[in-house]
PDB file of C-alpha atoms in Angstrom:
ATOM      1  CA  UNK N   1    -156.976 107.076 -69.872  1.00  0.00           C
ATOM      2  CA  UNK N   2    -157.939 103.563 -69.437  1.00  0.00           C
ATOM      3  CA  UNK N   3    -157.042 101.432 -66.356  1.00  0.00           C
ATOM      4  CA  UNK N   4    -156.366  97.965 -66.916  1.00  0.00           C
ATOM      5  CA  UNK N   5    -153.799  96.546 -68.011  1.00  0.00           C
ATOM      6  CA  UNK N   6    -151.015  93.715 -67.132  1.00  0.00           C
ATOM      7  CA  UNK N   7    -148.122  96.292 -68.217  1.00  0.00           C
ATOM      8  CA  UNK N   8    -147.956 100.084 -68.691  1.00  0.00           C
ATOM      9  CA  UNK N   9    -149.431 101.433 -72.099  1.00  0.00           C
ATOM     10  CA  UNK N  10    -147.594 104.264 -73.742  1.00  0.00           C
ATOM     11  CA  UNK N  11    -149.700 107.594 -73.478  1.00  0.00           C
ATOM     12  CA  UNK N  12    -148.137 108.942 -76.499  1.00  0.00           C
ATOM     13  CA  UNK N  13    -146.394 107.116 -79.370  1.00  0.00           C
ATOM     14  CA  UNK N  14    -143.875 108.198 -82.079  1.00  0.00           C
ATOM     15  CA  UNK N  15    -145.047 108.914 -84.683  1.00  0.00           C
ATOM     16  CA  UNK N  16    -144.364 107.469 -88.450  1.00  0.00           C
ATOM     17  CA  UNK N  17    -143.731 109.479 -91.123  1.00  0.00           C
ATOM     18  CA  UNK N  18    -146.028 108.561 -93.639  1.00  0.00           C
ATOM     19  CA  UNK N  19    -144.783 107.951 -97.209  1.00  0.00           C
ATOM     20  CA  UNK N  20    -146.418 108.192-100.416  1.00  0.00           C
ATOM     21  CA  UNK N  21    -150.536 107.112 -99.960  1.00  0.00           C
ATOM     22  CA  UNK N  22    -151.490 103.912-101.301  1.00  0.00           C
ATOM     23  CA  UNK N  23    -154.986 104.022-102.625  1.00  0.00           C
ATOM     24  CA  UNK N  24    -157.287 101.575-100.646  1.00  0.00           C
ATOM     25  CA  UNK N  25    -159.948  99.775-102.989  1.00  0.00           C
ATOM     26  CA  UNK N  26    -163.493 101.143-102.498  1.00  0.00           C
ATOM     27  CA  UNK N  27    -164.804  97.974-100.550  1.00  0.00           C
ATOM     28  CA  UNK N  28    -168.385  98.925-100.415  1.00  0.00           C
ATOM     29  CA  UNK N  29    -170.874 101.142-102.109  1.00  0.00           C
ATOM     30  CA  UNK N  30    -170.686 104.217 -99.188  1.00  0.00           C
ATOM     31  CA  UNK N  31    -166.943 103.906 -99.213  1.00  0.00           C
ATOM     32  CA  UNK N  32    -166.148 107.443-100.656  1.00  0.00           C
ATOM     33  CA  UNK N  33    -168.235 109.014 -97.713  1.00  0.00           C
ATOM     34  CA  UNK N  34    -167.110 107.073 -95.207  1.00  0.00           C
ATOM     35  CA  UNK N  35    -163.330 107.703 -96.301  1.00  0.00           C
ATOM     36  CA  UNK N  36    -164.040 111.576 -96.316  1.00  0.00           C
ATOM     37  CA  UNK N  37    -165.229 111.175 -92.828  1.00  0.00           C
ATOM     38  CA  UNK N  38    -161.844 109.426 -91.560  1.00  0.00           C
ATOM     39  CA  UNK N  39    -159.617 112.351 -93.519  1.00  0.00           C
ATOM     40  CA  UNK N  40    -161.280 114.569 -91.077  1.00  0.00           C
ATOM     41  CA  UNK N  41    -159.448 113.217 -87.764  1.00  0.00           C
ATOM     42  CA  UNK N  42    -155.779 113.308 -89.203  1.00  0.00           C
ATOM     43  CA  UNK N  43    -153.340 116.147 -90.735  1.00  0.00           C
ATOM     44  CA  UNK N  44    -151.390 113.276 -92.611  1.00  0.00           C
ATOM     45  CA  UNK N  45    -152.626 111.590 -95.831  1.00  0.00           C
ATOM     46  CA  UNK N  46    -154.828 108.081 -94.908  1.00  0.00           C
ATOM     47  CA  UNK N  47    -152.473 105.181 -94.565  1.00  0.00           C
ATOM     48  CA  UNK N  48    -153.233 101.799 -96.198  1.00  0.00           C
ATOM     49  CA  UNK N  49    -153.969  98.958 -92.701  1.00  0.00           C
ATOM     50  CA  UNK N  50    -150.888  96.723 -92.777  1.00  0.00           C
ATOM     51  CA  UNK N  51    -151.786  93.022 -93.290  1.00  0.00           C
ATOM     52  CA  UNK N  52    -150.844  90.868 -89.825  1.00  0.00           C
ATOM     53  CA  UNK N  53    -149.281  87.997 -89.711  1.00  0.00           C
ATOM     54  CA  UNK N  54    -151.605  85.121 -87.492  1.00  0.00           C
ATOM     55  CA  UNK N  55    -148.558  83.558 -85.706  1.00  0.00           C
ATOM     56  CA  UNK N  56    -146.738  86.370 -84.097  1.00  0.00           C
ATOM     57  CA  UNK N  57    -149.544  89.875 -84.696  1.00  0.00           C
ATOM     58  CA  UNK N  58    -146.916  91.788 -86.270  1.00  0.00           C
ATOM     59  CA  UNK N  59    -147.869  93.767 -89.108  1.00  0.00           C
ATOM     60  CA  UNK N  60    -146.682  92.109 -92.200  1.00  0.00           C
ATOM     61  CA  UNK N  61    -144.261  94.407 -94.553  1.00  0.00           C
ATOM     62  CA  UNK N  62    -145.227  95.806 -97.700  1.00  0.00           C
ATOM     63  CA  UNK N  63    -148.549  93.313 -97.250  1.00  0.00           C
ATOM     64  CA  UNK N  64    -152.062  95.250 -96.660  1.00  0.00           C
ATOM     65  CA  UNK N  65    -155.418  94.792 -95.457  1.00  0.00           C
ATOM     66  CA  UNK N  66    -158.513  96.177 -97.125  1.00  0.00           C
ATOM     67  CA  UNK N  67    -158.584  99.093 -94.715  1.00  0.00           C
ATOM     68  CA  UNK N  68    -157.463 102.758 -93.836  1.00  0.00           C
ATOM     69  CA  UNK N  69    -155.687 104.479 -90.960  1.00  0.00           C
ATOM     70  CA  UNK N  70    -155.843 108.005 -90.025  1.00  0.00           C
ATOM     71  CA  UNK N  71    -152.829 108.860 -88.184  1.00  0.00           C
ATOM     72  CA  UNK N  72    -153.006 110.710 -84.674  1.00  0.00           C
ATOM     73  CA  UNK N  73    -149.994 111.245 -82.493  1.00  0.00           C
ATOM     74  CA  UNK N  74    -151.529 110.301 -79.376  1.00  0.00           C
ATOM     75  CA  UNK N  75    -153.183 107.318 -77.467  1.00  0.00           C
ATOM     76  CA  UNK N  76    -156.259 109.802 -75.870  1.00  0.00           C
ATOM     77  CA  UNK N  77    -157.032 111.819 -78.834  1.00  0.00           C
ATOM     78  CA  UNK N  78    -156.758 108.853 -81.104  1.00  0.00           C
ATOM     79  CA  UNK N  79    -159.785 106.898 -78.340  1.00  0.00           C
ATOM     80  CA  UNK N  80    -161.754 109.807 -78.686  1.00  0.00           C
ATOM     81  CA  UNK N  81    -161.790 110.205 -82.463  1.00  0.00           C
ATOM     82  CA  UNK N  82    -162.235 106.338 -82.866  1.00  0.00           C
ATOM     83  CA  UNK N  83    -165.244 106.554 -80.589  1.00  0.00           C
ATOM     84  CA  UNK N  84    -166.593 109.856 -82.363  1.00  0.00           C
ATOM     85  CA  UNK N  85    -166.138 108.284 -85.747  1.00  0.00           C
ATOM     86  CA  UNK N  86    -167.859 105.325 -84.325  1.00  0.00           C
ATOM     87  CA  UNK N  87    -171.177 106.598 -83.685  1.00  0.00           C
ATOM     88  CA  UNK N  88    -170.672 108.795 -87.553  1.00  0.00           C
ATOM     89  CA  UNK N  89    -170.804 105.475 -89.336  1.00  0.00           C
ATOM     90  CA  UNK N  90    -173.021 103.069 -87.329  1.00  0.00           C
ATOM     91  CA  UNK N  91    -175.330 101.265 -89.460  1.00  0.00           C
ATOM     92  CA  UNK N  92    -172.433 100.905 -92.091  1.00  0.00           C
ATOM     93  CA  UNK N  93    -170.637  98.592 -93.900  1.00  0.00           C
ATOM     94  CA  UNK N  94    -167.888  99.397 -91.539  1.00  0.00           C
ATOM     95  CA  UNK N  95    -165.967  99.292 -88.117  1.00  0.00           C
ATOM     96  CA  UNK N  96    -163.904 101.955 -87.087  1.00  0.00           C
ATOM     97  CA  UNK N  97    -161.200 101.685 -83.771  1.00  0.00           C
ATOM     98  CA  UNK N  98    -158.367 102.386 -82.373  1.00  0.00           C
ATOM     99  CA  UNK N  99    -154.967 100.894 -84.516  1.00  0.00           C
ATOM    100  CA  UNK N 100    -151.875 100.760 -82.578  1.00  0.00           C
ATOM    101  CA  UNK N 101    -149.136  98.891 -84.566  1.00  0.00           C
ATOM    102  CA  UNK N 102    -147.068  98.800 -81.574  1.00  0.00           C
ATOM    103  CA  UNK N 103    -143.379  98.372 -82.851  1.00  0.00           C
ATOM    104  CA  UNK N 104    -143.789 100.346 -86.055  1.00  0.00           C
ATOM    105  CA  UNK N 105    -145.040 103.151 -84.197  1.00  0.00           C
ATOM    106  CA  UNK N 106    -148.527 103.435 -86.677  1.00  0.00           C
ATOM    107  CA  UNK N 107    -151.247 104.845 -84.401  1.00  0.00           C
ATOM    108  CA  UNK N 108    -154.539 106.462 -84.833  1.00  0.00           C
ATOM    109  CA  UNK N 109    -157.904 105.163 -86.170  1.00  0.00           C
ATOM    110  CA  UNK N 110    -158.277 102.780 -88.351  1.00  0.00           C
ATOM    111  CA  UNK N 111    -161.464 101.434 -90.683  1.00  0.00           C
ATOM    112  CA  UNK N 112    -161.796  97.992 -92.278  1.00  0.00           C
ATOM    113  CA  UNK N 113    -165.104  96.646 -94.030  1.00  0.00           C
ATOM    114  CA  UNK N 114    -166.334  93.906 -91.331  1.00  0.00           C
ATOM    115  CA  UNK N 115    -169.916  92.918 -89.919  1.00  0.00           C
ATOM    116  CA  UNK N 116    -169.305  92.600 -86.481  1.00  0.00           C
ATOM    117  CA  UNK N 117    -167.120  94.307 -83.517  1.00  0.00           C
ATOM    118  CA  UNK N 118    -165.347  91.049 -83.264  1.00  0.00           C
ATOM    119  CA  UNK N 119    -163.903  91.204 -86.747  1.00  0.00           C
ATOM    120  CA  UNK N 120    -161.549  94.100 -85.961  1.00  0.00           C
ATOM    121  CA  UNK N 121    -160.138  91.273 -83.180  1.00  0.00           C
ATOM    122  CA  UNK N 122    -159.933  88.836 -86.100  1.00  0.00           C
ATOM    123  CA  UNK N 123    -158.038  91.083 -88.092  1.00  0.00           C
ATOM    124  CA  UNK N 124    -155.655  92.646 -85.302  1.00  0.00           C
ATOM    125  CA  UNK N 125    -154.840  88.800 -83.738  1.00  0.00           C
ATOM    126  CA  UNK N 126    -154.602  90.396 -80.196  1.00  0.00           C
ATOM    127  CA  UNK N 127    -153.019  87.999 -78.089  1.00  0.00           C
ATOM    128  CA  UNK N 128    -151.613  87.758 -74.537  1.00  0.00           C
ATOM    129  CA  UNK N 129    -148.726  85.662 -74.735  1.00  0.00           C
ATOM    130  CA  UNK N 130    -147.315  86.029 -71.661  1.00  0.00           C
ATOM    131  CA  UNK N 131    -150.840  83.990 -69.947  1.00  0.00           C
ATOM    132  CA  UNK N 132    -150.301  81.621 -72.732  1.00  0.00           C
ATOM    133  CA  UNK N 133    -153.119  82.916 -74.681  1.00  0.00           C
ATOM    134  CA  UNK N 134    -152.746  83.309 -78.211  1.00  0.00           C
ATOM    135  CA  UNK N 135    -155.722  85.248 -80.503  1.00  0.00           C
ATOM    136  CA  UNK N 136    -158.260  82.246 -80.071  1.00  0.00           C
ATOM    137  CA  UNK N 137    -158.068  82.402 -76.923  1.00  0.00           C
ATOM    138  CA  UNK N 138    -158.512  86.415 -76.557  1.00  0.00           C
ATOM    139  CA  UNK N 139    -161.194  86.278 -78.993  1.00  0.00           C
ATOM    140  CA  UNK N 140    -163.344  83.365 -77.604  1.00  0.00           C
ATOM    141  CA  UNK N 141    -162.955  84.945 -74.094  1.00  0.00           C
ATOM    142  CA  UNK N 142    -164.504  88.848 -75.910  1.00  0.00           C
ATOM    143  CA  UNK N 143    -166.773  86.607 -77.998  1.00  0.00           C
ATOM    144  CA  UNK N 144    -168.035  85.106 -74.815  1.00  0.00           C
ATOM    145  CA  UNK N 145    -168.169  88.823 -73.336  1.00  0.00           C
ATOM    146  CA  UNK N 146    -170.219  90.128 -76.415  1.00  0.00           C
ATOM    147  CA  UNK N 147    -172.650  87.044 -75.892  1.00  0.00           C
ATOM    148  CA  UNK N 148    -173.519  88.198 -71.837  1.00  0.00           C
ATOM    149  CA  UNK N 149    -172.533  91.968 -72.417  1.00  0.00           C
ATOM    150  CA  UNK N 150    -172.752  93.437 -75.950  1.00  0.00           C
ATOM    151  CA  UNK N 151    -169.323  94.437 -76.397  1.00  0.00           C
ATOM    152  CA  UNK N 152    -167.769  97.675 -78.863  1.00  0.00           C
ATOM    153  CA  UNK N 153    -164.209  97.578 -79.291  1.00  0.00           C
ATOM    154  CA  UNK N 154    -162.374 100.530 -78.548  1.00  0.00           C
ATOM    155  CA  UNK N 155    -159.415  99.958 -79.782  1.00  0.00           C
ATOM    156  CA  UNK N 156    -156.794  97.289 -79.987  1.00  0.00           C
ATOM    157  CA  UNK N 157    -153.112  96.045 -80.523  1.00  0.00           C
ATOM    158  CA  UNK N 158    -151.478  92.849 -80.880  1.00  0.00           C
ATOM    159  CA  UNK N 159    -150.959  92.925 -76.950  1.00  0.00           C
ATOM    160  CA  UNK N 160    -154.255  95.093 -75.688  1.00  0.00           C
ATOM    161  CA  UNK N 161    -157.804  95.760 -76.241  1.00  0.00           C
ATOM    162  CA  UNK N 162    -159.755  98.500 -74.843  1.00  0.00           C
ATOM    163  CA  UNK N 163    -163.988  97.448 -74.390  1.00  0.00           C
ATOM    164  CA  UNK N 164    -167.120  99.001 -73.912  1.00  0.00           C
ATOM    165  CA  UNK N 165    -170.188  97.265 -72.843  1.00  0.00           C
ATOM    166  CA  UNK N 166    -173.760  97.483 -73.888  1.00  0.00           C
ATOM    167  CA  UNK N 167    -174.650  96.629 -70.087  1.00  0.00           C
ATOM    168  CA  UNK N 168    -173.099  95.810 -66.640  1.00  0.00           C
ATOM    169  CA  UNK N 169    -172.903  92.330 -65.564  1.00  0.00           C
ATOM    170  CA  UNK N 170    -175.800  91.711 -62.559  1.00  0.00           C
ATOM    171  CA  UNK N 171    -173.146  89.956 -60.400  1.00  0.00           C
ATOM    172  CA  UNK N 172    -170.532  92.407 -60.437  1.00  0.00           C
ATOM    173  CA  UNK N 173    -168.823  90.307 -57.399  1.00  0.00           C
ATOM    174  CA  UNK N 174    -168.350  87.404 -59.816  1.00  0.00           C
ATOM    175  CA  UNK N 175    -167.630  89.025 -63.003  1.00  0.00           C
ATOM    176  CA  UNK N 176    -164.701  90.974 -61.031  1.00  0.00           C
ATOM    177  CA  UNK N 177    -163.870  87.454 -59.673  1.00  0.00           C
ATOM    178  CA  UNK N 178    -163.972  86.309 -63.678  1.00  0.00           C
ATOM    179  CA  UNK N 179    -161.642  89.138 -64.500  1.00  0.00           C
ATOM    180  CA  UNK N 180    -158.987  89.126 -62.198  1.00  0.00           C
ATOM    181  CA  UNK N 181    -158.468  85.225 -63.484  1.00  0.00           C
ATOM    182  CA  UNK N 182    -159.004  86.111 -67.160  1.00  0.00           C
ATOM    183  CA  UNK N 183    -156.360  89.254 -66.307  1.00  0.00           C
ATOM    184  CA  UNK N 184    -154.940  89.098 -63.200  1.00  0.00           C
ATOM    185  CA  UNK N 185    -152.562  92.118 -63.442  1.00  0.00           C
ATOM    186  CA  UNK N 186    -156.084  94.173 -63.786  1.00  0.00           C
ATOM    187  CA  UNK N 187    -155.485  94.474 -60.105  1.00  0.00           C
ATOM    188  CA  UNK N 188    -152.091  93.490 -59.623  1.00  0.00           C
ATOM    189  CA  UNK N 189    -150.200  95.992 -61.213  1.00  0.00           C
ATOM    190  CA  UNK N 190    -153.724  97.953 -62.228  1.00  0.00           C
ATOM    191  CA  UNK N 191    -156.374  99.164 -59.486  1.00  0.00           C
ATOM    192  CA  UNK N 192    -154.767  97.551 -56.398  1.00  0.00           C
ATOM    193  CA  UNK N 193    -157.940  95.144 -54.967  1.00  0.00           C
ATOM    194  CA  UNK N 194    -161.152  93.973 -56.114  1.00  0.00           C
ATOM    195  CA  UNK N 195    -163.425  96.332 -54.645  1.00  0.00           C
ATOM    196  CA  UNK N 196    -161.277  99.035 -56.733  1.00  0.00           C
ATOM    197  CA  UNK N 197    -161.797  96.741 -60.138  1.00  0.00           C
ATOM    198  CA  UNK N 198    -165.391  96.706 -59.738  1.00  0.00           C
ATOM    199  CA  UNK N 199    -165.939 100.225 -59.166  1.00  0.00           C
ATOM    200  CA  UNK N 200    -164.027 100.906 -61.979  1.00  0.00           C
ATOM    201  CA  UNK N 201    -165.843  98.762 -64.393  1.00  0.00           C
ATOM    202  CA  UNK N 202    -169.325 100.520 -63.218  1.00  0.00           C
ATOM    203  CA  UNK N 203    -167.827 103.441 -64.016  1.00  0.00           C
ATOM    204  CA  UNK N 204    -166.192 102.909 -66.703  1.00  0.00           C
ATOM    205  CA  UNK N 205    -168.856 100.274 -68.479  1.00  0.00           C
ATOM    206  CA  UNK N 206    -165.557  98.507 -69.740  1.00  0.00           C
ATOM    207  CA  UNK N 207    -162.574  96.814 -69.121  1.00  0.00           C
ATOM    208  CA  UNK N 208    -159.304  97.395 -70.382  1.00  0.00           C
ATOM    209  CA  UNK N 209    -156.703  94.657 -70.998  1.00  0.00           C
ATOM    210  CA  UNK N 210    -153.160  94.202 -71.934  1.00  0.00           C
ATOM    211  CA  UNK N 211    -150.527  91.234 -72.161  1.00  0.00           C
ATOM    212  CA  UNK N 212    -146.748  91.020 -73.422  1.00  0.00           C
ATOM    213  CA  UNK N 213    -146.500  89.799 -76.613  1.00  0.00           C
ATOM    214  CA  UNK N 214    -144.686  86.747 -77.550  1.00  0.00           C
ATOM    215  CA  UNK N 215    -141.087  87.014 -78.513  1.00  0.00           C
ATOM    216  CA  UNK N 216    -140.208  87.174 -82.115  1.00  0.00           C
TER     217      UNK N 216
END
């Protein structure tokens, strides 16, 4: 389980029921494949990705994105499916990670057609509110990251996004430094001191980090 973040995030979420499938259009020529590999990771019929609404990252009702979602109960099993499934369709037309829809309890993996990690941050609008950073802001600050680091998205939520890196930063002093302003509940209400952040970034070639969302 990951370990930053400004507030607790739930291990295990409740689960929707699913309703009747809506068919997703095939968005690129290896669609069919790539579809049959996401049924794998789920006993529930694929979902159709809710659309999100830019001001607020709430999933839109009855609105869609091009995308699909394979449901899975729980936050670890549903990181280490996304990350499985990730390495399945490199070199795709695709990006797979982990969905959490937060209120409407939709969790698991989910797929949209997009050429770069960043676009899954795009389409989620992660934001962290309560810093007074709205999705720009996230993304510039990962776009930034992907430009020093190489950066895979885990997974992501309107108020949280789990990273991987390609490398470690050389000056882990400063980039802990750069964190702890970026997020400072990463050690506030996360690993307890500096010295604990950075070891846990070397170890876990990441960072993790979560914000309250705005009210609606």
């Amino acid at each position: 389980m990951s370990i930053f973040s400004f507030f607790s995030r739930g291990k295990n979420k409740k689960e929707a029921t699913p309703e009747k499938p809506v068919p997703a259009p095939e968005i690129a020529p290896d669609f069919k494949s790539v579809i049959a590999k996401l049924a794998k990771y789920s006993k529930k019929p694929l979902q159709r990705l809710p659309a999100i609404d830019p001001e607020d990252s709430f999933a839109i009702e009855g609105e869609f994105h091009e995308g699909y979602l394979a449901l899975i109960p729980d936050q670890d099993t549903a990181t280490a499916a996304a990350l499985e499934f990730k390495a399945e369709i490199k070199g795709s037309a695709y990006r797979a990670f982990v969905f959490d829809g937060n209120e409407d309890g939709l969790l698991g993996v989910g797929l949209i057609k997009a050429d770069s990690e960043l676009d899954i941050l795009r389409y989620r609008c992660t934001n962290a509110y309560n810093y007074d950073l709205g999705p720009e802001e996230v993304l510039a600050k990962i776009e930034d990251l992907d430009k020093r680091l190489g950066v895979t998205v885990v997974g992501c939520a309107m108020d949280w996004v789990e990273l991987r890196f390609d490398k470690l930063p050389e000056d882990m002093d400063a980039f802990a430094d750069e964190i702890y302003e970026f997020c400072p509940d990463s050690v506030d209400q996360g690993v307890g001191d500096i010295a604990s952040l950075k070891e846990a970034i070397t170890d876990m070639q990441g960072i993790f980090l979560c914000g309250s969302s705005r009210s609606a």
